Short mmCIF file of C-alpha atoms in Angstrom, two decimals:
data_model
loop_
_atom_site.label_atom_id
_atom_site.label_comp_id
_atom_site.label_asym_id
_atom_site.label_seq_id
_atom_site.Cartn_x
_atom_site.Cartn_y
_atom_site.Cartn_z
CA MET A 1 -1.37 -3.15 22.66
CA PRO A 2 -0.51 -6.87 23.05
CA VAL A 3 -0.74 -8.49 26.49
CA VAL A 4 0.77 -11.55 28.16
CA ASP A 5 -0.36 -13.44 31.27
CA LEU A 6 2.46 -14.24 33.71
CA SER A 7 3.05 -15.98 37.00
CA TYR A 8 5.12 -14.25 39.68
CA LYS A 9 6.45 -17.62 40.85
CA ARG A 10 7.65 -18.51 37.35
CA LEU A 11 9.24 -15.06 36.99
CA GLN A 12 11.00 -15.41 40.35
CA LYS A 13 12.40 -18.78 39.28
CA LEU A 14 13.60 -17.40 35.92
CA ILE A 15 15.03 -14.13 37.29
CA GLY A 16 16.59 -15.47 40.49
CA LYS A 17 17.17 -13.46 43.71
CA ALA A 18 14.06 -11.30 43.24
CA THR A 19 11.00 -10.98 45.45
CA LYS A 20 7.46 -10.64 44.14
CA LYS A 21 7.38 -7.00 45.32
CA GLN A 22 10.66 -6.19 43.54
CA ILE A 23 9.29 -7.62 40.31
CA SER A 24 5.93 -5.89 40.65
CA ASP A 25 7.54 -2.54 41.43
CA SER A 26 10.08 -2.85 38.60
CA LEU A 27 7.82 -3.98 35.73
CA PRO A 28 6.65 -0.43 34.86
CA PHE A 29 10.27 0.76 34.70
CA LEU A 30 10.95 -1.92 32.10
CA GLY A 31 8.38 -0.19 29.88
CA LEU A 32 5.62 -2.65 30.80
CA ASP A 33 2.12 -1.76 32.04
CA ILE A 34 0.35 -3.91 34.63
CA GLU A 35 -3.24 -4.39 33.48
CA SER A 36 -4.37 -6.52 36.40
CA GLU A 37 -3.12 -8.67 39.28
CA ASP A 38 -4.82 -11.63 40.93
CA GLY A 39 -2.74 -13.46 43.50
CA ASP A 40 0.17 -15.08 41.70
CA SER A 41 -1.12 -14.03 38.25
CA VAL A 42 -0.31 -10.74 36.57
CA ARG A 43 -1.45 -9.48 33.17
CA ILE A 44 1.14 -7.34 31.39
CA GLU A 45 0.76 -4.99 28.42
CA TYR A 46 3.90 -4.49 26.33
CA SER A 47 4.95 -2.47 23.30
CA PRO A 48 4.69 -4.23 19.90
CA ASN A 49 8.26 -3.14 19.12
CA ARG A 50 9.49 -5.45 21.90
CA PRO A 51 8.19 -8.90 20.86
CA ASP A 52 10.79 -10.49 23.17
CA TYR A 53 8.52 -9.37 26.02
CA SER A 54 5.74 -11.65 24.75
CA THR A 55 7.00 -14.46 27.05
CA ASP A 56 8.16 -14.61 30.65
CA TYR A 57 11.60 -15.70 29.40
CA GLY A 58 12.05 -12.39 27.56
CA ILE A 59 10.76 -10.35 30.49
CA ALA A 60 13.11 -12.24 32.81
CA ILE A 61 16.07 -11.24 30.61
CA GLY A 62 15.14 -7.57 30.89
CA MET A 63 14.35 -7.79 34.60
CA GLN A 64 17.71 -9.44 35.39
CA GLY A 65 19.45 -6.46 33.83
CA LEU A 66 17.26 -3.87 35.55
CA LEU A 67 17.86 -5.46 38.96
CA GLY A 68 21.59 -5.90 38.27
CA ILE A 69 21.43 -9.69 38.53
CA LYS A 70 22.81 -10.25 35.01
CA THR A 71 24.00 -7.48 32.70
CA GLY A 72 25.25 -7.20 29.15
CA SER A 73 23.75 -8.65 26.00
CA ILE A 74 22.52 -12.18 25.43
CA LYS A 75 24.94 -14.09 23.18
CA LEU A 76 23.41 -16.69 20.91
CA ARG A 77 25.36 -19.94 21.17
CA ILE A 78 24.62 -21.80 17.94
CA LYS A 79 26.22 -25.14 17.18
CA GLN A 80 27.19 -25.36 13.52
CA SER A 81 25.69 -28.46 11.94
CA SER A 82 25.97 -29.98 8.48
CA LYS A 83 23.26 -32.60 9.00
CA GLN A 84 20.13 -30.51 8.40
CA SER A 85 19.49 -28.41 5.33
CA ILE A 86 16.82 -26.54 3.38
CA SER A 87 17.03 -26.32 -0.39
CA VAL A 88 15.22 -23.35 -1.93
CA LYS A 89 13.78 -23.74 -5.42
CA PRO A 90 13.70 -20.80 -7.91
CA GLN A 91 9.92 -20.80 -8.33
CA VAL A 92 9.34 -19.40 -4.81
CA SER A 93 10.87 -16.08 -5.90
CA LYS A 94 7.55 -15.15 -7.51
CA VAL A 95 5.55 -15.79 -4.35
CA ARG A 96 7.54 -15.68 -1.10
CA PRO A 97 11.26 -15.75 -1.92
CA PHE A 98 12.99 -16.10 1.47
CA VAL A 99 13.18 -18.78 4.12
CA THR A 100 15.33 -19.07 7.22
CA GLY A 101 15.33 -21.34 10.23
CA ILE A 102 17.01 -22.89 13.24
CA ILE A 103 16.88 -26.05 15.33
CA ALA A 104 16.41 -26.05 19.11
CA LYS A 105 17.13 -29.26 21.03
CA ASN A 106 16.88 -30.79 24.49
CA GLY A 107 14.32 -28.43 25.97
CA ASN A 108 11.21 -28.91 28.08
CA LEU A 109 7.90 -27.27 27.21
CA ASP A 110 5.10 -27.23 29.74
CA ASP A 111 1.59 -26.08 28.84
CA THR A 112 2.32 -22.50 29.96
CA ALA A 113 5.43 -22.28 27.77
CA ILE A 114 3.59 -23.69 24.74
CA LYS A 115 0.79 -21.18 25.22
CA GLN A 116 3.28 -18.30 25.45
CA PHE A 117 5.23 -19.46 22.39
CA MET A 118 2.03 -19.58 20.35
CA ALA A 119 1.09 -16.08 21.58
CA MET A 120 4.59 -14.84 20.71
CA GLN A 121 4.21 -16.34 17.24
CA GLU A 122 0.98 -14.41 16.62
CA ASP A 123 2.39 -11.18 18.06
CA LEU A 124 5.35 -11.48 15.69
CA HIS A 125 2.93 -12.08 12.81
CA PHE A 126 0.94 -8.98 13.69
CA GLY A 127 3.94 -6.70 14.32
CA ILE A 128 7.10 -7.17 12.29
CA GLY A 129 5.26 -9.65 10.03
CA ARG A 130 2.59 -7.07 9.13
CA LYS A 131 -0.22 -9.61 9.50
CA ARG A 132 1.96 -12.31 7.87
CA ARG A 133 2.38 -10.33 4.66
CA LYS A 134 6.08 -9.50 5.20
CA SER A 135 7.05 -12.57 7.22
CA SER A 136 5.52 -15.49 9.08
CA ILE A 137 6.80 -18.14 11.45
CA GLY A 138 6.21 -21.83 12.04
CA ILE A 139 7.33 -23.80 15.11
CA HIS A 140 7.39 -27.59 14.67
CA ASP A 141 8.20 -30.81 16.50
CA LEU A 142 11.62 -31.64 15.02
CA ASP A 143 11.30 -35.37 15.72
CA LYS A 144 8.34 -35.62 13.32
CA ILE A 145 10.34 -34.22 10.38
CA CYS A 146 12.79 -35.98 8.04
CA PHE A 147 15.57 -33.77 6.68
CA PRO A 148 16.66 -32.47 4.20
CA LEU A 149 13.78 -30.09 3.48
CA VAL A 150 12.72 -28.41 0.26
CA TYR A 151 11.12 -24.97 0.04
CA THR A 152 9.24 -24.90 -3.25
CA THR A 153 5.77 -24.28 -4.70
CA ILE A 154 2.84 -26.59 -5.44
CA THR A 155 -0.62 -26.26 -6.97
CA LYS A 156 -3.67 -25.63 -4.83
CA ASN A 157 -4.78 -29.21 -5.43
CA HIS A 158 -2.01 -30.46 -3.11
CA LYS A 159 -3.42 -32.19 -0.01
CA PHE A 160 -2.26 -32.65 3.58
CA VAL A 161 -3.71 -32.68 7.11
CA PRO A 162 -3.52 -29.10 8.47
CA LEU A 163 -3.03 -28.04 12.09
CA HIS A 164 -6.10 -28.56 14.35
CA SER A 165 -7.63 -30.99 11.85
CA GLU A 166 -7.83 -34.77 11.49
CA LYS A 167 -8.80 -34.91 7.82
CA GLU A 168 -6.77 -34.37 4.69
CA MET A 169 -7.64 -31.17 2.82
CA SER A 170 -6.52 -29.56 -0.42
CA VAL A 171 -4.81 -26.17 -0.27
CA SER A 172 -7.88 -24.66 -1.97
CA ASP A 173 -10.16 -26.05 0.74
CA ILE A 174 -7.81 -24.88 3.51
CA LEU A 175 -7.92 -21.33 2.15
CA LYS A 176 -11.72 -21.39 1.82
CA GLU A 177 -12.89 -23.40 4.82
CA THR A 178 -10.49 -22.91 7.75
CA ASP A 179 -10.55 -19.79 9.91
CA VAL A 180 -6.86 -19.05 9.32
CA GLY A 181 -7.30 -19.65 5.59
CA LYS A 182 -10.17 -17.19 5.40
CA GLU A 183 -8.18 -14.58 7.32
CA TYR A 184 -4.88 -14.83 5.43
CA GLY A 185 -5.81 -16.57 2.16
CA HIS A 186 -5.79 -13.23 0.33
CA LEU A 187 -1.98 -13.30 0.56
CA LEU A 188 -1.95 -16.19 -1.91
CA GLU A 189 -5.12 -15.60 -3.94
CA ASN A 190 -3.29 -14.10 -6.94
CA HIS A 191 -0.92 -17.06 -7.30
CA SER A 192 -1.68 -20.30 -9.14
CA GLU A 193 1.04 -22.04 -7.11
CA VAL A 194 1.68 -21.52 -3.40
CA PRO A 195 4.81 -21.90 -1.22
CA ILE A 196 5.31 -25.18 0.64
CA ILE A 197 7.96 -26.79 2.85
CA LEU A 198 8.31 -30.53 2.23
CA ASP A 199 10.51 -33.04 4.05
CA SER A 200 12.59 -35.78 2.44
CA ASN A 201 9.55 -38.10 2.40
CA GLU A 202 7.61 -35.40 0.53
CA GLN A 203 5.42 -34.92 3.58
CA THR A 204 4.12 -31.38 4.12
CA VAL A 205 5.73 -29.51 7.00
CA SER A 206 4.22 -26.06 6.43
CA LEU A 207 2.07 -24.04 4.04
CA PRO A 208 3.45 -20.55 4.68
CA PRO A 209 2.14 -18.03 5.54
CA ILE A 210 -1.11 -19.87 6.32
CA ILE A 211 -0.78 -23.00 8.45
CA ASN A 212 1.48 -25.82 9.65
CA ALA A 213 0.84 -29.50 9.07
CA ALA A 214 -0.87 -31.36 11.92
CA LYS A 215 1.97 -33.94 12.12
CA THR A 216 4.43 -31.36 13.55
CA THR A 217 2.12 -30.08 16.33
CA LEU A 218 3.86 -29.21 19.62
CA THR A 219 2.92 -30.99 22.85
CA ASN A 220 4.26 -30.92 26.40
CA LYS A 221 6.30 -34.00 25.43
CA THR A 222 8.13 -32.16 22.63
CA LYS A 223 11.87 -31.93 23.32
CA ASN A 224 13.27 -30.76 19.99
CA LEU A 225 12.01 -27.94 17.76
CA PHE A 226 12.37 -26.82 14.17
CA VAL A 227 11.63 -23.12 13.63
CA GLU A 228 11.13 -21.75 10.11
CA VAL A 229 10.42 -18.21 8.96
CA THR A 230 9.40 -17.26 5.44
CA GLY A 231 8.92 -13.81 3.99
CA ILE A 232 9.29 -11.28 1.23
CA ASN A 233 12.27 -9.60 2.87
CA LYS A 234 15.34 -11.54 4.08
CA GLN A 235 16.22 -9.15 6.92
CA ASP A 236 12.69 -9.11 8.33
CA ALA A 237 12.64 -12.91 8.34
CA GLU A 238 15.98 -13.09 10.16
CA ASP A 239 14.90 -10.42 12.68
CA MET A 240 11.84 -12.51 13.51
CA LEU A 241 13.97 -15.63 13.86
CA ALA A 242 16.43 -13.81 16.15
CA VAL A 243 13.65 -13.11 18.67
CA VAL A 244 12.54 -16.74 18.75
CA ALA A 245 16.12 -18.06 18.94
CA THR A 246 16.91 -15.79 21.90
CA ILE A 247 13.80 -16.87 23.79
CA LEU A 248 14.38 -20.57 23.08
CA GLN A 249 17.97 -20.37 24.31
CA SER A 250 16.75 -18.63 27.47
CA ALA A 251 14.19 -21.42 27.90
CA GLY A 252 17.03 -23.97 28.04
CA PHE A 253 17.18 -25.21 24.45
CA THR A 254 20.44 -25.86 22.62
CA LEU A 255 20.54 -24.14 19.23
CA GLU A 256 21.84 -25.68 16.01
CA SER A 257 22.16 -24.09 12.60
CA ILE A 258 20.50 -25.24 9.39
CA ASN A 259 22.28 -25.04 6.04
CA ILE A 260 20.07 -22.98 3.73
CA SER A 261 20.91 -22.48 0.07
CA GLY A 262 19.39 -21.56 -3.26
CA ASN A 263 17.67 -18.54 -4.81
CA LYS A 264 19.65 -15.89 -2.82
CA ASN A 265 18.90 -17.63 0.50
CA SER A 266 21.60 -18.41 3.05
CA THR A 267 22.08 -19.62 6.61
CA PRO A 268 21.30 -16.77 9.08
CA LYS A 269 24.35 -15.15 10.67
CA PHE A 270 22.63 -13.28 13.53
CA GLN A 271 25.13 -10.46 13.23
CA LEU A 272 25.66 -7.98 16.05
CA ARG A 273 25.28 -4.28 15.22
CA LYS A 274 27.64 -1.54 16.37
CA MET A 275 26.51 2.00 17.15
CA LYS A 276 28.31 4.97 18.73
CA ILE A 277 26.87 7.48 21.17
CA ASN A 278 28.35 10.51 22.94
CA ASP A 279 27.92 11.14 26.66
CA SER A 280 27.10 14.78 25.88
CA LEU A 281 23.97 13.74 23.95
CA VAL A 282 22.84 11.44 26.75
CA ASN A 283 23.25 14.10 29.42
CA GLN A 284 21.69 16.81 27.28
CA ILE A 285 18.55 14.79 26.59
CA LEU A 286 18.17 13.32 30.09
CA GLY A 287 19.21 16.48 31.97
CA LEU A 288 21.81 14.55 33.95
CA LYS A 289 25.57 14.61 34.49
CA LEU A 290 26.40 10.93 34.07
CA SER A 291 30.00 9.84 33.68
CA THR A 292 31.00 7.76 30.68
CA SER A 293 31.44 4.68 32.87
CA LYS A 294 27.96 5.17 34.36
CA ILE A 295 26.44 5.36 30.87
CA VAL A 296 28.24 2.13 29.93
CA SER A 297 26.92 0.33 33.02
CA SER A 298 23.40 1.66 32.36
CA LEU A 299 23.49 0.30 28.81
CA LYS A 300 24.63 -3.07 30.14
CA ARG A 301 21.69 -3.12 32.58
CA SER A 302 19.47 -2.70 29.50
CA ARG A 303 21.03 -5.96 28.21
CA LEU A 304 23.27 -4.29 25.65
CA ASP A 305 27.06 -4.36 25.50
CA ALA A 306 29.04 -1.12 25.65
CA THR A 307 32.67 -0.04 25.85
CA ILE A 308 34.43 3.31 26.03
CA ASN A 309 35.89 4.14 22.62
CA GLY A 310 37.92 7.35 22.78
CA LYS A 311 35.51 10.25 23.34
CA SER A 312 32.45 8.15 22.52
CA ILE A 313 30.80 4.94 23.66
CA LEU A 314 30.62 1.96 21.33
CA CYS A 315 27.42 0.01 21.86
CA THR A 316 26.93 -3.57 20.63
CA ILE A 317 23.31 -4.44 19.87
CA PRO A 318 22.09 -8.07 19.79
CA PRO A 319 20.12 -9.16 16.69
CA TYR A 320 16.76 -9.46 18.49
CA ARG A 321 16.85 -5.72 19.38
CA PHE A 322 15.87 -4.49 15.92
CA ASP A 323 13.81 -1.77 17.62
CA ILE A 324 17.04 0.24 18.12
CA PHE A 325 17.56 2.48 15.10
CA GLY A 326 19.77 5.36 16.24
CA PRO A 327 21.43 7.26 19.11
CA MET A 328 18.13 8.51 20.54
CA ASP A 329 17.03 4.91 21.09
CA LEU A 330 20.27 4.32 23.00
CA VAL A 331 19.53 7.38 25.15
CA GLU A 332 16.24 5.73 26.10
CA GLU A 333 18.09 2.52 26.97
CA VAL A 334 20.45 4.52 29.20
CA SER A 335 17.48 6.06 31.04
CA LEU A 336 15.94 2.61 31.61
CA GLY A 337 19.24 1.12 32.78
CA TYR A 338 20.02 4.09 35.00
CA GLY A 339 16.56 3.77 36.52
CA THR A 340 13.59 5.96 35.78
CA PRO A 341 12.93 6.53 39.54
CA ASN A 342 16.43 8.03 39.80
CA ILE A 343 15.61 10.79 37.31
CA THR A 344 14.01 13.73 39.13
CA PRO A 345 11.60 15.69 36.93
CA ILE A 346 11.95 19.46 36.95
CA LEU A 347 9.83 22.17 35.41
CA SER A 348 11.29 23.85 32.36
CA PRO A 349 11.93 27.57 32.92
CA SER A 350 9.39 29.63 30.98
CA GLN A 351 9.27 33.31 30.09
CA THR A 352 5.64 33.30 29.01
CA ILE A 353 2.21 32.36 30.30
CA GLY A 354 0.46 29.64 28.35
CA GLN A 355 -2.75 30.46 26.53
CA THR A 356 -4.94 29.01 23.80
CA ASN A 357 -3.52 29.50 20.32
CA PRO A 358 -5.74 31.95 18.34
CA VAL A 359 -5.71 29.47 15.44
CA SER A 360 -7.29 26.85 17.70
CA ILE A 361 -9.96 29.31 18.81
CA HIS A 362 -10.95 30.05 15.21
CA LEU A 363 -10.93 26.39 14.22
CA ARG A 364 -13.06 25.45 17.22
CA SER A 365 -15.59 28.12 16.28
CA LEU A 366 -15.58 26.88 12.68
CA ASP A 367 -16.08 23.26 13.81
CA GLN A 368 -19.06 24.22 15.98
CA THR A 369 -20.61 26.14 13.09
CA MET A 370 -20.30 23.21 10.68
CA VAL A 371 -21.73 20.78 13.23
CA GLY A 372 -24.65 23.17 13.69
CA LEU A 373 -25.19 23.08 9.92
CA GLY A 374 -25.54 19.29 10.05
CA TYR A 375 -22.01 18.24 9.03
CA HIS A 376 -19.79 15.58 10.62
CA GLU A 377 -16.08 16.23 11.13
CA ALA A 378 -13.58 13.95 9.38
CA LEU A 379 -9.93 13.52 10.31
CA ASN A 380 -7.80 12.14 7.49
CA SER A 381 -4.06 11.56 7.47
CA SER A 382 -1.75 14.11 5.87
CA LEU A 383 -0.10 11.13 4.17
CA THR A 384 -2.16 9.87 1.25
CA SER A 385 -1.82 8.21 -2.14
CA LYS A 386 -1.49 9.43 -5.72
CA ARG A 387 -4.69 7.57 -6.54
CA VAL A 388 -6.78 9.49 -4.01
CA LEU A 389 -5.12 12.89 -4.34
CA TYR A 390 -4.78 13.11 -8.13
CA ASP A 391 -5.93 10.17 -10.28
CA MET A 392 -9.47 9.77 -8.96
CA VAL A 393 -10.25 13.51 -9.00
CA ASN A 394 -8.65 14.37 -12.40
CA ARG A 395 -5.98 16.61 -10.85
CA GLU A 396 -2.51 17.03 -12.37
CA SER A 397 0.30 15.45 -10.38
CA LYS A 398 3.17 17.75 -11.33
CA ASN A 399 4.06 18.84 -7.80
CA ILE A 400 3.95 15.60 -5.83
CA ILE A 401 5.71 15.69 -2.45
CA SER A 402 6.86 12.12 -1.82
CA VAL A 403 7.98 10.83 1.58
CA LEU A 404 11.22 8.87 1.82
CA ASP A 405 11.09 5.43 3.47
CA SER A 406 7.35 5.47 4.11
CA LYS A 407 6.22 2.53 6.26
CA SER A 408 3.10 2.27 4.10
CA GLN A 409 3.16 1.05 0.51
CA GLU A 410 0.08 3.11 -0.38
CA HIS A 411 0.34 6.31 1.68
CA THR A 412 3.55 7.81 0.35
CA ILE A 413 2.80 11.47 -0.51
CA LEU A 414 1.86 14.58 1.45
CA ARG A 415 -1.52 16.03 0.56
CA ASP A 416 -1.86 19.44 -1.05
CA ALA A 417 -5.67 19.41 -0.84
CA VAL A 418 -8.28 18.20 1.65
CA PHE A 419 -11.41 17.55 -0.43
CA PRO A 420 -10.06 14.41 -2.24
CA GLY A 421 -9.82 12.68 1.13
CA LEU A 422 -13.44 13.61 1.91
CA LEU A 423 -14.52 12.17 -1.43
CA GLU A 424 -12.71 8.95 -0.53
CA ASN A 425 -14.61 8.93 2.80
CA ILE A 426 -17.94 9.30 0.99
CA SER A 427 -17.03 6.50 -1.45
CA ARG A 428 -16.36 4.11 1.42
CA ASN A 429 -19.83 4.75 2.81
CA ILE A 430 -21.94 4.22 -0.32
CA HIS A 431 -24.05 1.61 1.47
CA GLU A 432 -25.00 4.09 4.21
CA PRO A 433 -28.09 6.33 3.92
CA TYR A 434 -27.91 9.82 2.42
CA PRO A 435 -27.48 12.72 2.86
CA GLN A 436 -23.83 12.41 3.91
CA LYS A 437 -22.16 15.66 4.91
CA LEU A 438 -18.53 15.92 6.02
CA PHE A 439 -16.02 18.66 6.72
CA GLU A 440 -12.35 18.82 7.67
CA SER A 441 -9.81 21.50 8.53
CA GLY A 442 -6.24 20.29 8.31
CA THR A 443 -2.68 20.85 7.18
CA VAL A 444 -1.77 20.76 3.48
CA PHE A 445 1.70 21.04 1.96
CA SER A 446 3.21 22.98 -0.96
CA LEU A 447 6.35 22.11 -2.91
CA ASN A 448 8.53 25.11 -2.03
CA ASP A 449 12.07 25.34 -0.67
CA PRO A 450 11.60 24.26 2.05
CA VAL A 451 8.22 22.51 1.85
CA SER A 452 5.60 24.90 3.26
CA GLU A 453 2.50 24.17 5.30
CA LYS A 454 -0.87 25.87 5.58
CA ILE A 455 -4.34 25.09 6.90
CA ASN A 456 -7.18 24.35 4.48
CA PHE A 457 -10.88 23.99 5.20
CA ALA A 458 -13.12 21.75 3.08
CA GLY A 459 -16.71 20.54 3.11
CA ILE A 460 -18.64 18.00 1.07
CA SER A 461 -22.32 17.15 0.73
CA ALA A 462 -23.69 14.06 -1.03
CA HIS A 463 -27.39 13.43 -1.71
CA LYS A 464 -29.68 13.28 -4.73
CA ASP A 465 -30.96 16.88 -4.39
CA VAL A 466 -27.69 18.67 -3.59
CA THR A 467 -27.10 21.89 -5.54
CA PHE A 468 -24.45 24.54 -6.01
CA THR A 469 -26.67 26.96 -4.10
CA GLU A 470 -26.80 24.64 -1.07
CA ILE A 471 -23.02 24.19 -0.74
CA LYS A 472 -22.47 27.90 -1.37
CA SER A 473 -24.88 28.86 1.44
CA VAL A 474 -23.01 26.49 3.81
CA LEU A 475 -19.65 28.13 3.04
CA PHE A 476 -21.14 31.63 3.31
CA SER A 477 -22.64 30.81 6.72
CA ALA A 478 -19.43 29.21 8.02
CA MET A 479 -17.32 32.21 7.01
CA LYS A 480 -19.75 34.77 8.37
CA MET A 481 -20.34 33.02 11.69
CA GLY A 482 -16.78 31.78 12.18
CA PHE A 483 -14.81 34.79 10.94
CA ALA A 484 -17.31 37.58 10.23
CA ILE A 485 -16.03 37.57 6.64
CA GLU A 486 -18.08 38.13 3.49
CA ILE A 487 -17.01 36.05 0.49
CA GLN A 488 -17.77 36.29 -3.22
CA THR A 489 -17.74 33.73 -6.02
CA LYS A 490 -16.68 34.01 -9.64
CA SER A 491 -17.18 31.47 -12.44
CA PHE A 492 -14.18 29.15 -12.70
CA ASP A 493 -13.02 25.89 -14.32
CA HIS A 494 -11.46 23.09 -12.26
CA PRO A 495 -10.87 19.49 -13.48
CA SER A 496 -12.45 17.99 -10.35
CA PHE A 497 -15.66 20.04 -10.66
CA GLU A 498 -18.49 20.14 -13.20
CA LYS A 499 -18.01 22.78 -15.89
CA GLY A 500 -20.55 25.59 -15.49
CA HIS A 501 -21.19 24.57 -11.88
CA CYS A 502 -17.87 25.67 -10.38
CA ALA A 503 -16.65 28.95 -8.96
CA GLU A 504 -13.60 30.56 -7.47
CA VAL A 505 -13.98 31.74 -3.86
CA LEU A 506 -12.85 35.35 -3.35
CA VAL A 507 -12.27 37.64 -0.37
CA ASN A 508 -11.67 41.29 -1.20
CA GLY A 509 -10.91 40.24 -4.76
CA ARG A 510 -8.30 37.65 -3.74
CA SER A 511 -8.76 33.96 -4.58
CA ILE A 512 -8.76 31.65 -1.55
CA GLY A 513 -10.33 28.48 -2.93
CA VAL A 514 -12.87 26.68 -5.11
CA ILE A 515 -16.52 25.57 -4.78
CA GLY A 516 -18.95 23.65 -6.96
CA MET A 517 -20.52 20.37 -8.05
CA ILE A 518 -18.06 17.46 -8.30
CA ASN A 519 -17.48 16.30 -11.87
CA SER A 520 -19.91 13.50 -12.79
CA LYS A 521 -17.03 11.37 -14.14
CA VAL A 522 -15.28 11.62 -10.75
CA VAL A 523 -18.51 10.60 -9.02
CA GLU A 524 -18.79 7.61 -11.38
CA LYS A 525 -15.18 6.57 -10.69
CA TYR A 526 -16.01 6.39 -7.01
CA LYS A 527 -19.32 4.59 -7.73
CA ILE A 528 -21.19 7.16 -5.66
CA ARG A 529 -24.91 6.90 -6.50
CA VAL A 530 -25.88 10.54 -5.85
CA SER A 531 -24.68 14.03 -6.76
CA VAL A 532 -21.84 15.55 -4.75
CA ALA A 533 -20.98 19.20 -4.03
CA ALA A 534 -17.86 20.43 -2.29
CA PHE A 535 -15.67 23.40 -1.44
CA GLU A 536 -12.12 23.96 -0.25
CA ILE A 537 -10.52 27.22 0.87
CA SER A 538 -7.21 28.24 2.41
CA LEU A 539 -7.32 29.52 5.99
CA SER A 540 -3.70 30.65 5.80
CA ASP A 541 -4.28 33.53 3.44
CA SER A 542 -3.48 36.99 4.73
CA VAL A 543 -7.21 37.80 4.82
CA PHE A 544 -7.38 35.69 7.98
CA LYS A 545 -5.12 37.78 10.16
CA SER A 546 -5.01 35.30 13.03
CA PHE A 547 -3.51 32.69 10.76
#
């Protein structure tokens, strides 16, 4: 979790009419954790989905609402200007197609503010920016830049003086020799030309998403700022800019717009979002009996705007609060605005006495048995990729269960088998000594109506002398010691296993899984240097009565 170092005196000045004790007592109820305190200094841990809390200005906004000093949402006051512009060239569409920005004037930055702004910048990169892949931000000294600007691409031979350097370097050298270039250079390695922001004198302003030019470095004498955000998604870039704009306005800067045009880019509008919520939902979830007017005032204390709209409440959400997705998020905002200390916890009425689930008992016994046999437990995600689950192990992909709106570009399908994940684990440890022995019991999914779940158990052994007999004895021992069940095997063909060295696992004549030597072609695909044997069985079959 990200952290920020704050001063109680600075917070008191920003919040107004609040004592140190009030602030200290209220911070946890703003969703912030106090890591440590030392006199006037306090170290705060905050959630990555609230990047506005990465500075004391953002925390002051939230604290003012919680203490009732100022309520309602922060309105961005942006002066429309026709003087500054950014022209976007078509060639950036192949690399990093979107740019947005804003100008902030007549502010004062002390060393503490500069430090916090830089920390906020990196937290935004890590969170919504997904380590700068989706979006990245640059904050510059406006007075060192000559408008209009051009967002275009250049070759890697282009030279300029990068941030924290005094010598001119080519883009290639920046990517190879600087710390930030080494860390993020992979984002541009597949492109012969890279994105660049140039001013009217053709001086480099920024090499996104890597580094700014040294000429635009901020100091405690900087009064005017230029903020630019580039990315692969327009909305993500504007969300990131909304956070920075809100904080800069709260820090006393006057905001001015920049005219942005070309290649589907446009000047950011910072549009407010509207969302409805019913008082019945709020009271049902929180276990309270709040009136509609009380819910409205609670939302306003969470720095949102709300009005009564017939039988529902219409909430207006400022652009920097992109962490609010639906009504349940608004319920949470009501609870924070109402005051967590005011909600009395009560025990839920229960008609039963809690006890350990029999499934857990069996799985614990099975885990202990496998550890005793020299195996290490793995824990892989139920979300995986087509490459791991099907392509690499020669399995047919007719019944893929895809997940809608997955946050990961790679892990987009639900697994229907466990052993492919264990093979992937082994392949990522090819430089470690053998033998390597892993097992996992976990949920797998079947494409039924609705999608069904069951528990599978798999084991894998990799070393130069592994045999079918070895892996079979492991499975026999695990079943006998864990379940007191005798199993049988029958010759079987499976695309992931070596022909003639594969068998079906049976209990009382019923098939529950497969066991054998992994196909040599699969082993070669993974570049594993030794033989591999594996098994996988279903623990949800009727033969296991507890399941």
